[in-house]
PDB file of C-alpha atoms in Angstrom:
ATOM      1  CA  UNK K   1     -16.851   7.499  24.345  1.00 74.00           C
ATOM      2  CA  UNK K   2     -13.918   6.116  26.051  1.00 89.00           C
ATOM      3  CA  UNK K   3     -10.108   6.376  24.323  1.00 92.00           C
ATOM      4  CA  UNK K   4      -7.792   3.956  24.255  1.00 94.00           C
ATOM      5  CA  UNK K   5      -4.654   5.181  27.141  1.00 95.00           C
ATOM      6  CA  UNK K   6      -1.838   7.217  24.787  1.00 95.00           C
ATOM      7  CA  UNK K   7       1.660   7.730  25.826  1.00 95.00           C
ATOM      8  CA  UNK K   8       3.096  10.659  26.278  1.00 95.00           C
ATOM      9  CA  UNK K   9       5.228  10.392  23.676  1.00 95.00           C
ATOM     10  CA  UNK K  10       2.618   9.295  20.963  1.00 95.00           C
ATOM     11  CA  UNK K  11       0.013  12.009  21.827  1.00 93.00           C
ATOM     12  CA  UNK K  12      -0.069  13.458  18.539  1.00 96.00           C
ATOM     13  CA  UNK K  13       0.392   9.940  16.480  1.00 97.00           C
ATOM     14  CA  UNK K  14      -1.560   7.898  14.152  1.00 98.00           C
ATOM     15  CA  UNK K  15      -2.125   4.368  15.930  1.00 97.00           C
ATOM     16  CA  UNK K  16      -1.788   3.007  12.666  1.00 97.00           C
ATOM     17  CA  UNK K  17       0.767   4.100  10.949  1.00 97.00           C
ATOM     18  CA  UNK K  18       2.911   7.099  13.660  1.00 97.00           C
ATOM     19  CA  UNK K  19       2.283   9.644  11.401  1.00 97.00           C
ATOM     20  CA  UNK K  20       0.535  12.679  12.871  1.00 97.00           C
ATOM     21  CA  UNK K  21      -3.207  11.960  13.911  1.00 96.00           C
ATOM     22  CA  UNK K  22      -5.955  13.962  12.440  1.00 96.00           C
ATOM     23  CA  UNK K  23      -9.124  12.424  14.375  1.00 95.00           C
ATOM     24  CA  UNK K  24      -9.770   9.443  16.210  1.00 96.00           C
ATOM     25  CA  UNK K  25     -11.922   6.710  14.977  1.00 95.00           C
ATOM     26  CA  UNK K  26     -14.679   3.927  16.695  1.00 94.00           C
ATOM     27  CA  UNK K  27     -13.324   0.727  17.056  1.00 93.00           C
ATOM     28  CA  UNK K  28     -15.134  -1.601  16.104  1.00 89.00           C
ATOM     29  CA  UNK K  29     -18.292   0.562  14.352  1.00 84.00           C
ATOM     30  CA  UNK K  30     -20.675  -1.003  15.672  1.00 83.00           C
ATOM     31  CA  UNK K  31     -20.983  -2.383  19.076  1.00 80.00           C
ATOM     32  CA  UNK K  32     -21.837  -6.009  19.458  1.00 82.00           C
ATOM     33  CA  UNK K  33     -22.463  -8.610  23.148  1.00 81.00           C
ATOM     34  CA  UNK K  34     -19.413 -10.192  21.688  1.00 83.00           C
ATOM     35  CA  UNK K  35     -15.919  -7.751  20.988  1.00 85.00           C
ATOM     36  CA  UNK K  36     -12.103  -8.785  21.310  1.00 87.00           C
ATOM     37  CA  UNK K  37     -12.038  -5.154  23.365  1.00 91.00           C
ATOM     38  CA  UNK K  38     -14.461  -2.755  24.057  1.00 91.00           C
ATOM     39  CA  UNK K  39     -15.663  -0.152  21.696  1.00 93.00           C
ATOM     40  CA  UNK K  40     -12.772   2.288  21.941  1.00 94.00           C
ATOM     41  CA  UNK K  41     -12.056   6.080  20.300  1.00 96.00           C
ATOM     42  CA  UNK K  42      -8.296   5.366  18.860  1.00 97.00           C
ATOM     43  CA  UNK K  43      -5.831   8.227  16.983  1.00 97.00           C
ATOM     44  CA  UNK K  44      -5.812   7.855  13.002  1.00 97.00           C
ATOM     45  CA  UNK K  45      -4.333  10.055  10.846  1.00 97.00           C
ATOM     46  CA  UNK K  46      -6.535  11.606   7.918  1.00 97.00           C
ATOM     47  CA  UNK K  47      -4.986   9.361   5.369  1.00 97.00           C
ATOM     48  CA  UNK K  48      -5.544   5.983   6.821  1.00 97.00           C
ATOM     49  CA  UNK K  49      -9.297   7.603   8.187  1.00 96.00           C
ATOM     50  CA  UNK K  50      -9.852   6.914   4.295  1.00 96.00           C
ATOM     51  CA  UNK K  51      -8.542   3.792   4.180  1.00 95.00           C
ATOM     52  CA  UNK K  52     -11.465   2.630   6.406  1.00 94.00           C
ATOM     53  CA  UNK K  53     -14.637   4.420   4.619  1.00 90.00           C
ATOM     54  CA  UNK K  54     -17.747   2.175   3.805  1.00 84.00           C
ATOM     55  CA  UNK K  55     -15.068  -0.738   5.323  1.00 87.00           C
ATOM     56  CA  UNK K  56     -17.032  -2.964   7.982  1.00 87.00           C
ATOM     57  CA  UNK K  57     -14.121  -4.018  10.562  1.00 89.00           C
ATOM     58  CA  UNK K  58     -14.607  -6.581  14.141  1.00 88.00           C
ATOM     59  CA  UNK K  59     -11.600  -4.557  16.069  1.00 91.00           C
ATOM     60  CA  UNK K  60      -8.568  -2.624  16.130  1.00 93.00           C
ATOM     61  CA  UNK K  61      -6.285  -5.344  14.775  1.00 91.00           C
ATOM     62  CA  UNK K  62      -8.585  -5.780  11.781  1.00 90.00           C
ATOM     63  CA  UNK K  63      -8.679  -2.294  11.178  1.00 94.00           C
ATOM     64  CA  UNK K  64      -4.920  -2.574  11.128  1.00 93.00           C
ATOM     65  CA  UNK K  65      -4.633  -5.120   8.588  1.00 91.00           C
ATOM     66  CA  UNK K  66      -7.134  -3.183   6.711  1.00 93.00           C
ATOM     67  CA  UNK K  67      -4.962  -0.242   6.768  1.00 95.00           C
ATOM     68  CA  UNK K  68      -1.135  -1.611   6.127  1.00 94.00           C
ATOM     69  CA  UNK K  69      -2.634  -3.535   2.750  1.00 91.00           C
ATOM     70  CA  UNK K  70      -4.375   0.009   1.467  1.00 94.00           C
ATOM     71  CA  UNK K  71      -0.892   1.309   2.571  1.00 95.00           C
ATOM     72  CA  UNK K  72       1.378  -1.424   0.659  1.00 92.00           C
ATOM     73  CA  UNK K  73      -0.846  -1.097  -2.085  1.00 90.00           C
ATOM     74  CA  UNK K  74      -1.082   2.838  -2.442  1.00 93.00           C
ATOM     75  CA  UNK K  75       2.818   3.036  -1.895  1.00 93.00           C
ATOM     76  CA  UNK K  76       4.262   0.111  -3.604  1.00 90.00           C
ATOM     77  CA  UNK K  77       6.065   2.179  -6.375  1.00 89.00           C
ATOM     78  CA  UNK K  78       7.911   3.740  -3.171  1.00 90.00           C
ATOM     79  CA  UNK K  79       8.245   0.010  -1.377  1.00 90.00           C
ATOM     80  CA  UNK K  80       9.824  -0.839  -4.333  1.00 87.00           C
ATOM     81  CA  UNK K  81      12.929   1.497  -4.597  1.00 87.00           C
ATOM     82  CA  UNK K  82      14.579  -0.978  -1.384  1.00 85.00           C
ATOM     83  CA  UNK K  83      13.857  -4.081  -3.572  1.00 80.00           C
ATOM     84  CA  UNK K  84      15.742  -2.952  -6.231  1.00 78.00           C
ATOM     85  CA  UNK K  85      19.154  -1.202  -4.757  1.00 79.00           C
ATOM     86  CA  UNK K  86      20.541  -0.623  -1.834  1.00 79.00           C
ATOM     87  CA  UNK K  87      20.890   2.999  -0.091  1.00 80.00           C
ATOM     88  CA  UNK K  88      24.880   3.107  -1.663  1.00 82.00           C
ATOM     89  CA  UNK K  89      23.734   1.866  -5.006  1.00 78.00           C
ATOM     90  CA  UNK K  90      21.745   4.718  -5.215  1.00 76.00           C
ATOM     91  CA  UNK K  91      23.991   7.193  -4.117  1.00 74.00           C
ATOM     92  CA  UNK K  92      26.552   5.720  -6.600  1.00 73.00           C
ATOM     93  CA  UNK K  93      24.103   5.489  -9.599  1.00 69.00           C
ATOM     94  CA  UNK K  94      24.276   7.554 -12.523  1.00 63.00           C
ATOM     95  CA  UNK K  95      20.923   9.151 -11.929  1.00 60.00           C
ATOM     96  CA  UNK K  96      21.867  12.875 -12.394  1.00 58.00           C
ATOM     97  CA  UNK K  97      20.573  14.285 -15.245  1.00 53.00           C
ATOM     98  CA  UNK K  98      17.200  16.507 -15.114  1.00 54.00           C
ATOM     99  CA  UNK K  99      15.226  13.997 -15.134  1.00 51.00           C
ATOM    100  CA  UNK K 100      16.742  11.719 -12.682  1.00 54.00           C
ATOM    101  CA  UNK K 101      18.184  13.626 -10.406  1.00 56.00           C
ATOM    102  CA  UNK K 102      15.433  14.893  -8.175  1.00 63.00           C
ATOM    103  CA  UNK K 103      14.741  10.849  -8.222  1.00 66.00           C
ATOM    104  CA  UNK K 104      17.898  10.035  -6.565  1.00 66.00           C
ATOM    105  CA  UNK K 105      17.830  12.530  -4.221  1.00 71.00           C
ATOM    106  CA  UNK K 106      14.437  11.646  -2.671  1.00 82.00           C
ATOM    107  CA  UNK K 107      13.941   7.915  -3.519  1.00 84.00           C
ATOM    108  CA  UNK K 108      15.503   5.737  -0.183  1.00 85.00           C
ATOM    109  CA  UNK K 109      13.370   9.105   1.811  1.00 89.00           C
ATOM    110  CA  UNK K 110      10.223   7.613   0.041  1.00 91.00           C
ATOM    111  CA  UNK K 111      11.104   4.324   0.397  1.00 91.00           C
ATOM    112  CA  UNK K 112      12.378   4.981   4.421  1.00 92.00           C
ATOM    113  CA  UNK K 113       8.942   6.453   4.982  1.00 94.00           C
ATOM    114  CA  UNK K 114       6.730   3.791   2.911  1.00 94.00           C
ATOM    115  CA  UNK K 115       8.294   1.557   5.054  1.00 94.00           C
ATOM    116  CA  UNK K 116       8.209   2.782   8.271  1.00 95.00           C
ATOM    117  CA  UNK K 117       4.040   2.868   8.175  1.00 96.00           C
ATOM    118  CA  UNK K 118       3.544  -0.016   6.672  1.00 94.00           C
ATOM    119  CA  UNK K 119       5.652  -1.296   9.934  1.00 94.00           C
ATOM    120  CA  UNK K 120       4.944   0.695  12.459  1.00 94.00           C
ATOM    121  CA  UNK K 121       3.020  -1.456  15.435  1.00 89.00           C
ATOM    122  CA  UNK K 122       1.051   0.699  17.555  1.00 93.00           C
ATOM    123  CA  UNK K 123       1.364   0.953  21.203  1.00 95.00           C
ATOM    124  CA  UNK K 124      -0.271  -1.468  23.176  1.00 94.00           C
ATOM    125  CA  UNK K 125      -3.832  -1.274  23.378  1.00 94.00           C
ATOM    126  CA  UNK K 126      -5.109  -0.516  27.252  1.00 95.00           C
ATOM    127  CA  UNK K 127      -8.670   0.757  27.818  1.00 93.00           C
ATOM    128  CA  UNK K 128      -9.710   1.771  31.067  1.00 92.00           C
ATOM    129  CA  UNK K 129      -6.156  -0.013  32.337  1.00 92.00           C
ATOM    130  CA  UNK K 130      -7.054  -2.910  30.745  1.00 93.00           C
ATOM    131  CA  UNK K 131      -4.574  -4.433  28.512  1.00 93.00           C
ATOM    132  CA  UNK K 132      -6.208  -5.978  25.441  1.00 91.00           C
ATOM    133  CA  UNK K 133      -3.966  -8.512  23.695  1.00 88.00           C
ATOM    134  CA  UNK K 134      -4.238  -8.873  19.650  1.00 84.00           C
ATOM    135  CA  UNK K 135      -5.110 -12.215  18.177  1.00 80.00           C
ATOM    136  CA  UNK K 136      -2.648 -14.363  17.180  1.00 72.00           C
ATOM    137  CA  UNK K 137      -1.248 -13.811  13.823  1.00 74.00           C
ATOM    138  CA  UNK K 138       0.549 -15.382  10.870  1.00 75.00           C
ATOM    139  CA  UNK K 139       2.488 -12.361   9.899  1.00 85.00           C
ATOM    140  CA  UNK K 140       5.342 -12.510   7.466  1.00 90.00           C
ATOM    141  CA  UNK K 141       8.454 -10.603   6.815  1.00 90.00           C
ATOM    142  CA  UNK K 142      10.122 -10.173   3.892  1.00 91.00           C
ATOM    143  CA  UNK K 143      12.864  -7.588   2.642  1.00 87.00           C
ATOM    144  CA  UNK K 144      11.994  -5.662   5.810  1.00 86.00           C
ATOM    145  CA  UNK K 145       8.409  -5.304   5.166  1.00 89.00           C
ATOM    146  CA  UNK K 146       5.805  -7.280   7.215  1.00 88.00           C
ATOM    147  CA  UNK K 147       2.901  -8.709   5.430  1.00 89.00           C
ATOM    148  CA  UNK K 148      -0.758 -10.058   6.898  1.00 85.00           C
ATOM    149  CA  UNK K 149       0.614 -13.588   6.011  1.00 88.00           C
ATOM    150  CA  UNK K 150       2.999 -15.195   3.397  1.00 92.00           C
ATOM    151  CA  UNK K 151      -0.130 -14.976   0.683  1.00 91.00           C
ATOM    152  CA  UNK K 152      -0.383 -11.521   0.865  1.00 89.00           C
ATOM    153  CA  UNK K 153       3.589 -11.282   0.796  1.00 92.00           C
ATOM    154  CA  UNK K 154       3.304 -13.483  -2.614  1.00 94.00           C
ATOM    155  CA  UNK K 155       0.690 -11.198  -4.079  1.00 91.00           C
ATOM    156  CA  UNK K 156       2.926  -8.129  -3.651  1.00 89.00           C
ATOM    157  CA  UNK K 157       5.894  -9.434  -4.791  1.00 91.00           C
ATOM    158  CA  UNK K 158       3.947 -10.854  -7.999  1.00 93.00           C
ATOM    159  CA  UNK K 159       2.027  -7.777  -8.732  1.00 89.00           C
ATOM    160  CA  UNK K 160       5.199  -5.712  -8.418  1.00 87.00           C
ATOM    161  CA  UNK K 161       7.510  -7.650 -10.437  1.00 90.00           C
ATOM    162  CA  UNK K 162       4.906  -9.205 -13.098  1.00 91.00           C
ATOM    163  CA  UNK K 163       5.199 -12.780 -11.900  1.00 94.00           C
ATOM    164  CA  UNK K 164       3.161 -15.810 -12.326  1.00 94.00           C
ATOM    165  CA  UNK K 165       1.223 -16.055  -9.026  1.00 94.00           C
ATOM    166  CA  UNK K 166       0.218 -19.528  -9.466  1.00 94.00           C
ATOM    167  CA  UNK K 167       3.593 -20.698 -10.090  1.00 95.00           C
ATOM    168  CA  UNK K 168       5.066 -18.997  -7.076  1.00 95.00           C
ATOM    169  CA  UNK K 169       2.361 -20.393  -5.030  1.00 95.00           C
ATOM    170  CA  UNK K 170       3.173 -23.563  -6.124  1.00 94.00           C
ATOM    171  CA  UNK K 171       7.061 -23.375  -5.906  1.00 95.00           C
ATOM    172  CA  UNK K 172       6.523 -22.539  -2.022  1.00 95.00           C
ATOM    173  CA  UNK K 173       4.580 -25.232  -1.688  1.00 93.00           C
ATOM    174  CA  UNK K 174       7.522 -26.971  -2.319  1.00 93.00           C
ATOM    175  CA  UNK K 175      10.647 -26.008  -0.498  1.00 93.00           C
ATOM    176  CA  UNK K 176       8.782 -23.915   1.894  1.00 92.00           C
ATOM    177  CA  UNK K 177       7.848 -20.475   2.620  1.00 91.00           C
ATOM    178  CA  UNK K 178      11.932 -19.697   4.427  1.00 92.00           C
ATOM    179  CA  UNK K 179      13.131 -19.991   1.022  1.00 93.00           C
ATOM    180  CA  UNK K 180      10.557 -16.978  -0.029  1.00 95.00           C
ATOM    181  CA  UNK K 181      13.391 -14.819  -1.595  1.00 93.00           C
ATOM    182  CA  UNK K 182      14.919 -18.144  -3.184  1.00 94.00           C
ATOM    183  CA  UNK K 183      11.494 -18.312  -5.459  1.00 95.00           C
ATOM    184  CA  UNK K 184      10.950 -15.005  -5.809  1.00 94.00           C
ATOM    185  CA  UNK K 185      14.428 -15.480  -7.930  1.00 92.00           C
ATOM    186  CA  UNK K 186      13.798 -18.444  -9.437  1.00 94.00           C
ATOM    187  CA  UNK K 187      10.150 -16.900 -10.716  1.00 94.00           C
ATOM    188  CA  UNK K 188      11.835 -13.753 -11.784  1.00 93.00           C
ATOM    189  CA  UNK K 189      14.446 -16.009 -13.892  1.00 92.00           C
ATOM    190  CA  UNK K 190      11.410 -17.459 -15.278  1.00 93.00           C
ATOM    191  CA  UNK K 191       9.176 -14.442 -15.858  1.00 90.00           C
ATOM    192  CA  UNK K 192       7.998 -14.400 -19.576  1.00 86.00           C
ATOM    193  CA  UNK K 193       8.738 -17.879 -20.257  1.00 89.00           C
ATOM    194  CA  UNK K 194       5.799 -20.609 -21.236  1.00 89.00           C
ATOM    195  CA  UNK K 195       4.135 -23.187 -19.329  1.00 91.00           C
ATOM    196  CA  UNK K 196       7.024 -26.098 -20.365  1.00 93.00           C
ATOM    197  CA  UNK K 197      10.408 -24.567 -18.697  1.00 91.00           C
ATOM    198  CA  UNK K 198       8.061 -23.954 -15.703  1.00 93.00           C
ATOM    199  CA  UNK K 199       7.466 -27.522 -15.312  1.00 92.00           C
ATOM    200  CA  UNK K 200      10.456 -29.240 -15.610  1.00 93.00           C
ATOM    201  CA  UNK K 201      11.545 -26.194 -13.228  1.00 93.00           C
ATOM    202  CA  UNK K 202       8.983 -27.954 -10.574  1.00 93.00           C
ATOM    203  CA  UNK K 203       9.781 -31.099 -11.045  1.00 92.00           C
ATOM    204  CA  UNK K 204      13.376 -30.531 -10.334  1.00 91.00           C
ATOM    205  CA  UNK K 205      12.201 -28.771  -7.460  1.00 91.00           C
ATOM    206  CA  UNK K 206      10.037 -32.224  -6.432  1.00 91.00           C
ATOM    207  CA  UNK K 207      13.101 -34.229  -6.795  1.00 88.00           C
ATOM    208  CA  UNK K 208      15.467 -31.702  -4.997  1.00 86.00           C
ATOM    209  CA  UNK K 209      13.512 -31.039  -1.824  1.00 86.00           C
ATOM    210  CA  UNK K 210      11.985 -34.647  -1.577  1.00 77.00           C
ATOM    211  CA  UNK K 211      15.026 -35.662  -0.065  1.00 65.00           C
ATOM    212  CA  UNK K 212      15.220 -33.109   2.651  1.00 58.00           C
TER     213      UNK K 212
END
């Protein structure tokens, strides 16, 4: 089965994610008359090899997406430590005791490494010296972290901080997905509160970006 052309430098890497491969795996499956590329042996690591068991997939790209949300959800404790301080802020916290201090030590490492496979792009995909282009894509970034699209971006951010999905959804709607990290705010302000504060918040919100 043919193998999708690997660097040099990336001879022992995951595709996926960069971390060190374990196997290779058939993209897509199952070979159909009509593929975005053909079916190609690419480098996985054993990890993200999981990710993809009893998972039907059309191509490499899908497989991706498939892989960085099992990823973002698996390690979202970790993805977490950079939303809530900064590298200095947790050298400077107060997180030294027994308990804690193994914590500060390794947290921004976790976080670093979290990160850096849920970014990390792949090298471009050439089969038999054919470059294969992916599809276009609505990707999204947010506090360094890329997301499928702004809807999976909302999902996290509500799941991880206990927000009301529907009313974050609806707040975007509204001034638009640049102000993501403005709503995220205003939601977490608003976390806990009842249905009333919520909408007088949105029709403020009506009134304010109306006029834009």
């Amino acid at each position: 089965m043919t193998m999708i052309d690997i660097p040099f430098d990336k001879r022992h890497s995951c595709w996926f994610c960069d971390e060190p491969r374990h196997g290779f795996i058939l993209c897509p499956s199952t070979a159909k008359k009509a593929m975005s590329h053909p079916q190609v042996q690419v480098p996985i690591c054993a990890e993200c090899h999981q990710f993809t068991r009893q998972v039907y997939f059309e191509d490499i790209w899908q497989c991706r997406d498939i892989i960085k949300r099992s990823l973002r959800k698996k390690y979202h404790q970790h993805l977490a430590i950079g939303d809530n301080w900064t590298q200095q802020e947790l050298l400077e916290s107060e997180f030294d005791d027994n308990a804690f201090g193994g914590f500060k030590k390794s947290a921004w490492m976790m976080y670093e490494i979290a990160k850096q496979r849920v970014n990390a792009n792949g090298w471009p995909i050439v089969i038999d010296g054919v470059e294969y282009l992916p599809p276009l894509t609505n990707t999204f970034k947010f506090n360094g972290l890329v997301y499928a699209n702004v809807a999976e971006a909302v999902h996290q951010q509500c799941r991880q901080h206990a927000l009301d999905e529907a009313f974050v959804i609806q707040m975007i709607e509204i001034v638009g997905q640049q102000r993501f990290a403005y709503v995220i705010r205003l939601a977490k302000l608003y976390r806990g509160l009842g249905i009333h504060p919520k909408k007088q918040l949105i029709s403020e919100l009506l009134e304010e970006f109306s006029q834009d």
